[in-house]
PDB file of C-alpha atoms in Angstrom:
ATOM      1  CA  UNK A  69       0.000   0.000   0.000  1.00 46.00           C
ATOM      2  CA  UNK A  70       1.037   3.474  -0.924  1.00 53.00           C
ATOM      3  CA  UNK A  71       1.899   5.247   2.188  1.00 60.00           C
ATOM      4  CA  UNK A  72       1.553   8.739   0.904  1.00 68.00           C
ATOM      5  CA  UNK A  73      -2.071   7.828   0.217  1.00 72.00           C
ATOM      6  CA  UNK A  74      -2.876   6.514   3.658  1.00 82.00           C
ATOM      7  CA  UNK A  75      -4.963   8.633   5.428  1.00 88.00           C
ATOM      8  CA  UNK A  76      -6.171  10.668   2.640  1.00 94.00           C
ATOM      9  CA  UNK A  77     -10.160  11.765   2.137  1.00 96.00           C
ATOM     10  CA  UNK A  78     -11.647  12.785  -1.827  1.00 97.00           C
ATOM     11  CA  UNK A  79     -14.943  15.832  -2.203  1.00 97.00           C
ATOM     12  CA  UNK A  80     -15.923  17.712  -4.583  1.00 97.00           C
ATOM     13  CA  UNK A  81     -14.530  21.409  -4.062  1.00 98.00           C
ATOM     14  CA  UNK A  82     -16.915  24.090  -3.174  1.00 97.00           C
ATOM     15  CA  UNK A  83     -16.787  28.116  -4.082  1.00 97.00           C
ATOM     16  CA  UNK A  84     -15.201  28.001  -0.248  1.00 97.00           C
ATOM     17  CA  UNK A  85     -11.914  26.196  -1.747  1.00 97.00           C
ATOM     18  CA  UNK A  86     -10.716  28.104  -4.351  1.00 98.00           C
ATOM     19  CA  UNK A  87      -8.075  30.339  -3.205  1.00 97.00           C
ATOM     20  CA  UNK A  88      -6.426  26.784  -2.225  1.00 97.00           C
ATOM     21  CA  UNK A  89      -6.951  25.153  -4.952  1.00 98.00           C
ATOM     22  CA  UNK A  90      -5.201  28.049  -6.982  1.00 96.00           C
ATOM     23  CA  UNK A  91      -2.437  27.450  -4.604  1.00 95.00           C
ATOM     24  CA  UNK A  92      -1.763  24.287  -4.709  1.00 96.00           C
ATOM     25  CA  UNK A  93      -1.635  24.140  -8.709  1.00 96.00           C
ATOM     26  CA  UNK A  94       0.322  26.908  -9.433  1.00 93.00           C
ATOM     27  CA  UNK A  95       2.880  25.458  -6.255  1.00 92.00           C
ATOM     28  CA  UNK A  96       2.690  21.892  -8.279  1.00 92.00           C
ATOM     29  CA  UNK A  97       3.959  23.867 -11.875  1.00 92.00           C
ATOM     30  CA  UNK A  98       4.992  27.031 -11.702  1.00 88.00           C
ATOM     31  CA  UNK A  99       8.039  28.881  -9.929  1.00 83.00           C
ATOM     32  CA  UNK A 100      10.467  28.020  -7.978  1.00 84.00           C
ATOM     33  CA  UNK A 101       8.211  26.176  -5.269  1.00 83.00           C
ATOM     34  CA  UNK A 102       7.172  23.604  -8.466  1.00 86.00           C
ATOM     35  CA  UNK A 103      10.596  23.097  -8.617  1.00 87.00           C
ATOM     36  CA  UNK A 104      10.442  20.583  -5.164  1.00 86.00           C
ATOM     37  CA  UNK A 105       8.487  18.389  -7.313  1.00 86.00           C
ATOM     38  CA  UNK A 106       9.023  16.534 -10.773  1.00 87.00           C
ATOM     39  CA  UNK A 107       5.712  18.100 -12.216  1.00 85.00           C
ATOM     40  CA  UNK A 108       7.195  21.594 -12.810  1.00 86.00           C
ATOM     41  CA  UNK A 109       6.655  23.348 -16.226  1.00 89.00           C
ATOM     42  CA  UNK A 110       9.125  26.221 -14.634  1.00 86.00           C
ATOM     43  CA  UNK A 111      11.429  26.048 -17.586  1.00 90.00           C
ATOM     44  CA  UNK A 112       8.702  25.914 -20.484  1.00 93.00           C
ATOM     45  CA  UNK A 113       6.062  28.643 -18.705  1.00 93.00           C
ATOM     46  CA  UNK A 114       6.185  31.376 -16.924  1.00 92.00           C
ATOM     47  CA  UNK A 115       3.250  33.307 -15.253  1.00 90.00           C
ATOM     48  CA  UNK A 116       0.054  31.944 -13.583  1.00 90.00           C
ATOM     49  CA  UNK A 117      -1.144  28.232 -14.801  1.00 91.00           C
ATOM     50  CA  UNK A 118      -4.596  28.838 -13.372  1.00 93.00           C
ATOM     51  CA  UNK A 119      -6.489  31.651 -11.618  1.00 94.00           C
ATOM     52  CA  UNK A 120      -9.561  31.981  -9.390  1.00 96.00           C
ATOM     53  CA  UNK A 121     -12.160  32.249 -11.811  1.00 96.00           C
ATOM     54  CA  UNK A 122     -10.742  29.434 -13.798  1.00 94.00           C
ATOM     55  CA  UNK A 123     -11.140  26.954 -10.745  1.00 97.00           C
ATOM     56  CA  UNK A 124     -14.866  28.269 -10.256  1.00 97.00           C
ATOM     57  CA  UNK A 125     -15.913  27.696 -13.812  1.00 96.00           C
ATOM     58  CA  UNK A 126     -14.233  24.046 -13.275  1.00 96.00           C
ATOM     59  CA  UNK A 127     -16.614  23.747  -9.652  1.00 97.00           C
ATOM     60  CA  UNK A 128     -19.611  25.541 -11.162  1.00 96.00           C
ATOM     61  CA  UNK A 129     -19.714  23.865 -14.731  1.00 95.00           C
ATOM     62  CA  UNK A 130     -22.432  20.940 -15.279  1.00 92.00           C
ATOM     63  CA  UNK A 131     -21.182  17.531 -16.012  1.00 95.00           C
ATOM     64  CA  UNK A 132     -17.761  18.306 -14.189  1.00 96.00           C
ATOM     65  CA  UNK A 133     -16.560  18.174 -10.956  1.00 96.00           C
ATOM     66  CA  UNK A 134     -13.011  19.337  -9.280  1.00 97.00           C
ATOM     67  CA  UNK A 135     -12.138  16.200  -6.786  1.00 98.00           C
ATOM     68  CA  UNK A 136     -10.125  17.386  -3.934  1.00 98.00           C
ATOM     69  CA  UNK A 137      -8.101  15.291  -2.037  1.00 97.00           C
ATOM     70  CA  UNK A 138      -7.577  16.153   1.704  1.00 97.00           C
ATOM     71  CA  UNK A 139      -4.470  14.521   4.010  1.00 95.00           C
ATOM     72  CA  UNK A 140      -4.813  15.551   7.509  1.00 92.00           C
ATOM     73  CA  UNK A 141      -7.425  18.622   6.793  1.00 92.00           C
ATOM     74  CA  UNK A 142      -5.490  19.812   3.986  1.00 95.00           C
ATOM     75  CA  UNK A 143      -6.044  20.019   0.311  1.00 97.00           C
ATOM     76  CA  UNK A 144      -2.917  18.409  -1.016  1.00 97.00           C
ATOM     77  CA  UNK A 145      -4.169  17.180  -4.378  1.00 97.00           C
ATOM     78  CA  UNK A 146      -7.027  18.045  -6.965  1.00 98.00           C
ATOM     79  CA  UNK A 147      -8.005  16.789 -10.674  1.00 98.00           C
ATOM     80  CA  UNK A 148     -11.072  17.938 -12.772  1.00 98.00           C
ATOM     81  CA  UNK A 149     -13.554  15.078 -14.164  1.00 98.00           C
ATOM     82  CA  UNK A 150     -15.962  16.194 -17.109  1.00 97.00           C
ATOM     83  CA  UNK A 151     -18.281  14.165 -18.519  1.00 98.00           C
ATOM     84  CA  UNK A 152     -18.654  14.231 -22.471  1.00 96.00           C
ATOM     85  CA  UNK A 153     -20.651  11.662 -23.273  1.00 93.00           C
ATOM     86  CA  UNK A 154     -19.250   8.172 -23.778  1.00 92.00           C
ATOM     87  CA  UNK A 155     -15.844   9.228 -22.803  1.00 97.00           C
ATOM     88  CA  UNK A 156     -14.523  11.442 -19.178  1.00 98.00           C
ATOM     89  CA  UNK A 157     -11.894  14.194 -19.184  1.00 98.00           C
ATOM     90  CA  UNK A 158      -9.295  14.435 -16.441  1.00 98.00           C
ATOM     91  CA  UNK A 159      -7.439  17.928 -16.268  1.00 96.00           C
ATOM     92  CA  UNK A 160      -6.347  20.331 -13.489  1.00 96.00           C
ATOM     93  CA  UNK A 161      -4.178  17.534 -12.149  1.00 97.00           C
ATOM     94  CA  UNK A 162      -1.681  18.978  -9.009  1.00 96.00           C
ATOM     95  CA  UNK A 163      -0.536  17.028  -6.167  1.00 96.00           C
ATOM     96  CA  UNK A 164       1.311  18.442  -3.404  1.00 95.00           C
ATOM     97  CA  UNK A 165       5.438  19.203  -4.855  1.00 94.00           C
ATOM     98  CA  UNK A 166       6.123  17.921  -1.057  1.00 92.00           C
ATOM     99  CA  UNK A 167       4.188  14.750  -1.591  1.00 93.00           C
ATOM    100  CA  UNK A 168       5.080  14.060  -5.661  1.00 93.00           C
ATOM    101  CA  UNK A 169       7.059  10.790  -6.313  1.00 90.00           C
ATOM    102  CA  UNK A 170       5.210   8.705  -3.198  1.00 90.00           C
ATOM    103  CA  UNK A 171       2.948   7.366  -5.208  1.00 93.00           C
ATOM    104  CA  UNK A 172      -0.443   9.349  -4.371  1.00 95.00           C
ATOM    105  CA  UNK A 173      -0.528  10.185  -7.963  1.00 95.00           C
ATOM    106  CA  UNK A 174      -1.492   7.507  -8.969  1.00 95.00           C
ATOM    107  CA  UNK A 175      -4.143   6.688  -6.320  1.00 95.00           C
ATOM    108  CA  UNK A 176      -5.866   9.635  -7.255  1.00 96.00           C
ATOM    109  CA  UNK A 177      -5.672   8.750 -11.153  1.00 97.00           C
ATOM    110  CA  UNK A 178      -7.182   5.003 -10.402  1.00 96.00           C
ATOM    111  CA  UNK A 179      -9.867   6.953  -7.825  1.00 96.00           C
ATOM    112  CA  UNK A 180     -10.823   8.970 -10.758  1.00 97.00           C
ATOM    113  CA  UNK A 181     -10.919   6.510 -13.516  1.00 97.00           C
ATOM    114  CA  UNK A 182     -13.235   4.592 -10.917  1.00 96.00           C
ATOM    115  CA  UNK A 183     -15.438   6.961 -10.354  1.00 96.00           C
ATOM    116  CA  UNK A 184     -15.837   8.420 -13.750  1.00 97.00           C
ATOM    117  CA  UNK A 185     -16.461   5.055 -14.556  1.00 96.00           C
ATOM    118  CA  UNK A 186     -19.095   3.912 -11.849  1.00 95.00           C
ATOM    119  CA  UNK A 187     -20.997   7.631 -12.209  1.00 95.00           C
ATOM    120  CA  UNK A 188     -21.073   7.955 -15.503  1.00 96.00           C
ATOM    121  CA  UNK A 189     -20.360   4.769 -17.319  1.00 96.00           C
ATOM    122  CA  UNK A 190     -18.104   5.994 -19.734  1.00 97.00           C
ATOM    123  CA  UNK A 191     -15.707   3.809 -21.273  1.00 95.00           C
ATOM    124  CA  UNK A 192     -12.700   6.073 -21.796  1.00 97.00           C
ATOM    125  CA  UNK A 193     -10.889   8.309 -19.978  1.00 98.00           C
ATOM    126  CA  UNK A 194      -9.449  11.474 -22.288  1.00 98.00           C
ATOM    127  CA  UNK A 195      -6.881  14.746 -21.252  1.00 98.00           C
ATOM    128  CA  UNK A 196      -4.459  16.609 -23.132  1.00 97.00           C
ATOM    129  CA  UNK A 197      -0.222  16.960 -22.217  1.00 96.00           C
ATOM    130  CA  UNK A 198       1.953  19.391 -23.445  1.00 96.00           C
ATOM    131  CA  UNK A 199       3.498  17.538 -25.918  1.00 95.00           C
ATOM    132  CA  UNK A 200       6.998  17.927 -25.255  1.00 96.00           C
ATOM    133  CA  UNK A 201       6.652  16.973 -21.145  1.00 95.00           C
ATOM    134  CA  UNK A 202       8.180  13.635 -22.029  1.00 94.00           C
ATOM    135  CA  UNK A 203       8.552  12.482 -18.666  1.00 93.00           C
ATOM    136  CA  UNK A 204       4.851  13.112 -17.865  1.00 95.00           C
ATOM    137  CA  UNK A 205       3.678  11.873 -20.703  1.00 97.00           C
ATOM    138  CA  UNK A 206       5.624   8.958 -19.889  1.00 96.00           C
ATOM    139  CA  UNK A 207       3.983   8.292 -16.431  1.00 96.00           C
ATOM    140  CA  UNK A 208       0.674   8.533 -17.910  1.00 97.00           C
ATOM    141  CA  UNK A 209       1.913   5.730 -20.099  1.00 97.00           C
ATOM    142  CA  UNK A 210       2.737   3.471 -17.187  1.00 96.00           C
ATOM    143  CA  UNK A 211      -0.706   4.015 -16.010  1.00 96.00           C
ATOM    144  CA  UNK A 212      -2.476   2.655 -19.622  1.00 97.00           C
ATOM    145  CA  UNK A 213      -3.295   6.014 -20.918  1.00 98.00           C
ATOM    146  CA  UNK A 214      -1.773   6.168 -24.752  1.00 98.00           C
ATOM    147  CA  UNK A 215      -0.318   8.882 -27.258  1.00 97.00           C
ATOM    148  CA  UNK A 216      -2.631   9.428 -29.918  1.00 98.00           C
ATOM    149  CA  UNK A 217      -0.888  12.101 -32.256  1.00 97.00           C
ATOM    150  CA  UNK A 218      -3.727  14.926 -31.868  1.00 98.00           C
ATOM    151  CA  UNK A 219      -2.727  18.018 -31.577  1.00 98.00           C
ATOM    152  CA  UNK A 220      -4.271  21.540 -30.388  1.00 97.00           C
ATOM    153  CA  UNK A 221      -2.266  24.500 -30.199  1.00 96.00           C
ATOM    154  CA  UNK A 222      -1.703  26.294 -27.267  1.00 95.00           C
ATOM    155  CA  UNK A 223      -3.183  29.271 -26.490  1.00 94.00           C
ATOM    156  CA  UNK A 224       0.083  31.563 -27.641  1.00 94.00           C
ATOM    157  CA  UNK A 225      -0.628  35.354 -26.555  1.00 92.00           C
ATOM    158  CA  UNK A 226      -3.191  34.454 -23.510  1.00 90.00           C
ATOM    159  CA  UNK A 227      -1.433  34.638 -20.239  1.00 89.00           C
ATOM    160  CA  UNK A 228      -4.098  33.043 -18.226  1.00 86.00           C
ATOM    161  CA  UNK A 229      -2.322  29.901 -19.514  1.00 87.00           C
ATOM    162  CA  UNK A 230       1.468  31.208 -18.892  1.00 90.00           C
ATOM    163  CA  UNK A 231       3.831  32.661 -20.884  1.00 92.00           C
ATOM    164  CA  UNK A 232       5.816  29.995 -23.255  1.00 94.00           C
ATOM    165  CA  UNK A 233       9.599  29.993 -22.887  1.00 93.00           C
ATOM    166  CA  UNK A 234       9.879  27.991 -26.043  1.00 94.00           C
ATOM    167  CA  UNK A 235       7.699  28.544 -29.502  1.00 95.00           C
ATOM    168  CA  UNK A 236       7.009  24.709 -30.138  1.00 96.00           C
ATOM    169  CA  UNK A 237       4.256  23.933 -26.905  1.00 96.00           C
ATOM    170  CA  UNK A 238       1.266  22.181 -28.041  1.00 96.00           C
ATOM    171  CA  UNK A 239      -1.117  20.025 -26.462  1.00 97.00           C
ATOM    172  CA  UNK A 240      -1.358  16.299 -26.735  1.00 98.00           C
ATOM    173  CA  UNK A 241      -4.829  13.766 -26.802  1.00 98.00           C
ATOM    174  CA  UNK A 242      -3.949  10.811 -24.765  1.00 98.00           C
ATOM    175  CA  UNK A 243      -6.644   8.342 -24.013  1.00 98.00           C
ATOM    176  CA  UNK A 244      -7.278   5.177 -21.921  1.00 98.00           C
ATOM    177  CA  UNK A 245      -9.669   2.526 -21.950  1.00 97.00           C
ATOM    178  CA  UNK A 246     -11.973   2.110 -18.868  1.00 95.00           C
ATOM    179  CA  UNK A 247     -12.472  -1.207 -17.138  1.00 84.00           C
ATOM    180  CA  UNK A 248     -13.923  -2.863 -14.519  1.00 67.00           C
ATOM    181  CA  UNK A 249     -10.557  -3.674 -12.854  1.00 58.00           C
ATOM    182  CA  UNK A 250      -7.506  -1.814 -13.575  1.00 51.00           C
ATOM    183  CA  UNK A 251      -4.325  -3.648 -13.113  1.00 47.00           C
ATOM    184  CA  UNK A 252      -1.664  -2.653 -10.563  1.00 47.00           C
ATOM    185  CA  UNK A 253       1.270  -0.452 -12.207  1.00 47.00           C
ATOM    186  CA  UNK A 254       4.561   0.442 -10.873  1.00 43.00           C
TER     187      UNK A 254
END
């Protein structure tokens, strides 16, 4: 059993949990703080990765929900879940920079696989990567998901999404199939 998820509770965030949400994903990928963990995009973006109203419009939007996962009475980790028909998107993924590498990520991906699974009964799980995070992109690998080639641009010129360091960012499709029982992963 993962230790770093021991002890650790899921809800869905409320208006009353934004300013820590905000937080605890621009601590998890931007700045010098990201830097603690493996998850930083420090050296590729600049600026904010999220902001206040973003996180509400994630809490307030039908068909989605922000799960936030609390360790001793503390948000330490968060992911979005939207429902789109036959398939769930999983975005706004930050665990804690102190807590990154113990495993909890990947608690929290099977928790929400399972539940957009069981709620919904979708059959695949969708979310976009900046293509040239190789080692993320890797990790989601190890958990099943799978490159698919689609790109989108990113949003070049809007710095609610960070300022680019490098003219080549674009986002990634990666997908996984849903089932019943997902296999233990390393």
């Amino acid at each position: 059993m993962d230790t770093a998820a021991t002890g650790v509770t899921y809800r869905d965030a409320t208006d009353a949990d934004v300013a820590a949400l905000v937080a605890l994903i621009e601590s998890a990928y931007r700045g010098d703080t990201s830097r603690v963990g493996w998850t930083t995009e420090a050296d590729i973006l600049q600026g904010q990765r999220t902001d206040p109203e973003g996180v509400l419009e994630v809490i307030k939007a039908p068909e989605s929900r922000l799960l936030t996962v609390e360790k001793d009475g503390t948000v330490v980790a968060c992911c979005q879940l939207e429902h789109r028909g036959t398939h769930a998107y999983f975005g706004m993924f930050a665990v804690s920079p102190a807590l990154q590498g113990a495993g909890l990520g990947k608690v929290i991906i099977a928790e929400a696989e399972r539940r957009a699974r069981e709620e919904w009964g979708v059959t695949e799980m969708h979310m976009t990567v900046i293509s040239v995070r190789d080692d993320l992109i890797a990790w989601y690998e190890r958990r099943g998901y799978r490159r698919t080639g689609e790109m989108t641009p990113f949003p070049y010129g809007d710095e609610r999404f960070g300022i680019p360091q490098r003219d080549d960012l674009q986002f990634e499709l990666l997908t996984k199939t849903l089932t019943e029982t997902e296999p233990a992963r390393p």
